[in-house]
GROMACS .gro file of C-alpha atoms in nm:
model
  146
    1MET     CA    1  10.028   2.394   4.050
    2PRO     CA    2   9.910   2.598   4.353
    3PHE     CA    3   9.852   2.926   4.202
    4ARG     CA    4   9.619   2.752   3.895
    5ALA     CA    5   9.286   2.845   4.144
    6LEU     CA    6   9.385   3.237   4.107
    7ALA     CA    7   9.341   3.233   3.733
    8ARG     CA    8   9.004   3.135   3.782
    9PRO     CA    9   8.852   3.367   4.026
   10ASN     CA   10   8.469   3.181   3.939
   11ALA     CA   11   8.510   2.799   3.959
   12ILE     CA   12   8.457   2.817   4.396
   13CYS     CA   13   8.135   3.018   4.327
   14GLY     CA   14   8.042   2.942   3.956
   15MET     CA   15   7.985   3.262   3.807
   16CYS     CA   16   7.998   3.570   4.004
   17ALA     CA   17   7.814   3.865   4.011
   18ALA     CA   18   7.964   4.176   3.807
   19ASP     CA   19   8.016   4.553   3.971
   20HIS     CA   20   7.764   4.655   3.760
   21THR     CA   21   7.480   4.396   3.887
   22LYS     CA   22   7.582   4.459   4.297
   23ASP     CA   23   7.549   4.843   4.246
   24THR     CA   24   7.218   4.803   4.067
   25PHE     CA   25   7.093   4.574   4.350
   26MET     CA   26   7.178   4.832   4.599
   27GLU     CA   27   6.970   5.090   4.423
   28LEU     CA   28   6.707   4.826   4.447
   29LYS     CA   29   6.791   4.786   4.862
   30ARG     CA   30   6.869   5.143   4.962
   31LYS     CA   31   6.711   5.394   4.712
   32LYS     CA   32   6.376   5.166   4.608
   33ILE     CA   33   6.381   5.282   4.203
   34TYR     CA   34   6.353   4.947   4.102
   35ARG     CA   35   6.068   4.692   4.158
   36TYR     CA   36   6.303   4.420   4.030
   37LEU     CA   37   6.556   4.333   3.885
   38VAL     CA   38   6.680   3.991   3.625
   39PHE     CA   39   7.007   3.899   3.572
   40ARG     CA   40   7.192   3.634   3.344
   41ILE     CA   41   7.462   3.446   3.330
   42ASP     CA   42   7.726   3.571   3.034
   43GLU     CA   43   7.944   3.305   2.963
   44LYS     CA   44   8.207   3.475   2.805
   45LYS     CA   45   8.264   3.705   3.056
   46ARG     CA   46   8.218   3.430   3.312
   47GLU     CA   47   7.948   3.672   3.560
   48VAL     CA   48   7.604   3.757   3.582
   49VAL     CA   49   7.532   4.059   3.465
   50VAL     CA   50   7.211   4.244   3.489
   51GLU     CA   51   6.961   4.199   3.215
   52LYS     CA   52   6.634   4.380   3.273
   53ILE     CA   53   6.517   4.644   3.565
   54GLY     CA   54   6.190   4.721   3.627
   55ASN     CA   55   6.046   5.075   3.742
   56PRO     CA   56   5.887   5.108   4.023
   57ALA     CA   57   5.560   5.169   3.885
   58GLU     CA   58   5.553   4.799   3.675
   59THR     CA   59   5.328   4.519   3.853
   60TYR     CA   60   5.422   4.150   3.967
   61ASP     CA   61   5.292   4.027   3.620
   62ASP     CA   62   5.523   4.257   3.445
   63PHE     CA   63   5.804   4.114   3.660
   64THR     CA   64   5.656   3.750   3.549
   65ALA     CA   65   5.605   3.819   3.160
   66SER     CA   66   6.005   3.966   3.192
   67LEU     CA   67   6.138   3.560   3.224
   68PRO     CA   68   6.200   3.370   2.943
   69GLU     CA   69   5.997   3.066   2.898
   70ASN     CA   70   6.310   2.864   2.794
   71ASP     CA   71   6.605   2.952   2.965
   72CYS     CA   72   6.671   3.018   3.333
   73ARG     CA   73   6.715   3.329   3.502
   74TYR     CA   74   6.780   3.494   3.824
   75ALA     CA   75   6.561   3.773   3.946
   76VAL     CA   76   6.521   3.946   4.226
   77TYR     CA   77   6.150   4.161   4.327
   78ASP     CA   78   6.114   4.436   4.587
   79PHE     CA   79   5.774   4.312   4.733
   80ASP     CA   80   5.582   4.593   4.915
   81PHE     CA   81   5.276   4.480   5.118
   82VAL     CA   82   5.037   4.567   5.420
   83THR     CA   83   5.085   4.384   5.732
   84PRO     CA   84   4.777   4.293   5.969
   85ASP     CA   85   4.831   4.596   6.215
   86ASN     CA   86   4.853   4.827   5.913
   87CYS     CA   87   5.201   4.894   5.880
   88GLN     CA   88   5.393   4.942   5.487
   89LYS     CA   89   5.670   4.706   5.457
   90SER     CA   90   5.908   4.533   5.180
   91LYS     CA   91   6.075   4.249   5.152
   92ILE     CA   92   6.354   4.114   4.876
   93PHE     CA   93   6.270   3.804   4.693
   94PHE     CA   94   6.579   3.606   4.497
   95ILE     CA   95   6.425   3.411   4.262
   96ALA     CA   96   6.622   3.141   4.108
   97TRP     CA   97   6.414   3.094   3.747
   98SER     CA   98   6.491   2.718   3.588
   99PRO     CA   99   6.186   2.600   3.385
  100SER     CA  100   6.114   2.226   3.289
  101SER     CA  101   6.260   2.307   2.945
  102SER     CA  102   6.549   2.476   2.990
  103ARG     CA  103   6.850   2.361   2.899
  104VAL     CA  104   6.990   2.099   3.092
  105ARG     CA  105   7.339   2.273   3.092
  106ALA     CA  106   7.177   2.591   3.177
  107LYS     CA  107   6.999   2.421   3.421
  108MET     CA  108   7.322   2.257   3.577
  109LEU     CA  109   7.497   2.655   3.525
  110TYR     CA  110   7.275   2.838   3.714
  111ALA     CA  111   7.250   2.582   3.974
  112THR     CA  112   7.636   2.600   4.043
  113SER     CA  113   7.653   2.977   4.048
  114LYS     CA  114   7.295   3.053   4.276
  115HIS     CA  115   7.487   3.029   4.659
  116GLY     CA  116   7.724   3.267   4.535
  117LEU     CA  117   7.520   3.507   4.356
  118SER     CA  118   7.346   3.558   4.679
  119THR     CA  119   7.547   3.600   4.919
  120GLU     CA  120   7.659   3.876   4.723
  121LEU     CA  121   7.368   4.039   4.689
  122ASP     CA  122   7.339   4.123   5.074
  123GLY     CA  123   6.985   4.188   5.242
  124ILE     CA  124   6.791   3.900   5.056
  125HIS     CA  125   6.500   3.820   5.257
  126TYR     CA  126   6.378   3.488   5.105
  127ALA     CA  127   6.481   3.300   4.854
  128ILE     CA  128   6.324   3.112   4.626
  129GLN     CA  129   6.361   2.814   4.370
  130ALA     CA  130   6.077   2.808   4.074
  131THR     CA  131   6.053   2.533   3.743
  132ASP     CA  132   5.735   2.627   3.679
  133PRO     CA  133   5.525   3.021   3.683
  134THR     CA  134   5.311   2.839   3.985
  135GLU     CA  135   5.623   2.806   4.235
  136MET     CA  136   5.636   3.176   4.232
  137ASP     CA  137   5.306   3.314   4.219
  138LEU     CA  138   5.240   3.630   4.406
  139GLU     CA  139   5.034   3.424   4.659
  140VAL     CA  140   5.387   3.206   4.752
  141LEU     CA  141   5.522   3.605   4.765
  142LYS     CA  142   5.241   3.672   4.995
  143GLU     CA  143   5.297   3.371   5.267
  144HIS     CA  144   5.682   3.397   5.306
  145ALA     CA  145   5.663   3.777   5.359
  146HIS     CA  146   5.355   3.750   5.658
   0.00000   0.00000   0.00000
């Protein structure tokens, strides 16, 4: 009986990040070749996978448009800004998107996997839980970053 937990490695953290997910995040963080990443849970594989990659030229509006209106997702956004001292800075935001209109099962699955994923993605500066677009508006990011 004690070995049963070993057969289900994701039982503790919900759904864990696929290796490709972690590698792609590290490319966003270190090489700055992506503006954002959108992740979804693949229930068959029991892991979090990359669903969409935003190129550096894409805007925050492009990013928010890539999130489904009625389903949960995780995302990271590399937010560039200029400080009052005129210094160029960048902060990585982890966003747990869980719209009110999504299925209860999806909300629960994403909620139980959020902590595990956010700890696997080393280098997150701020985390935001959003149930509607106003909770992750660009102004919200600016408030956190400054």
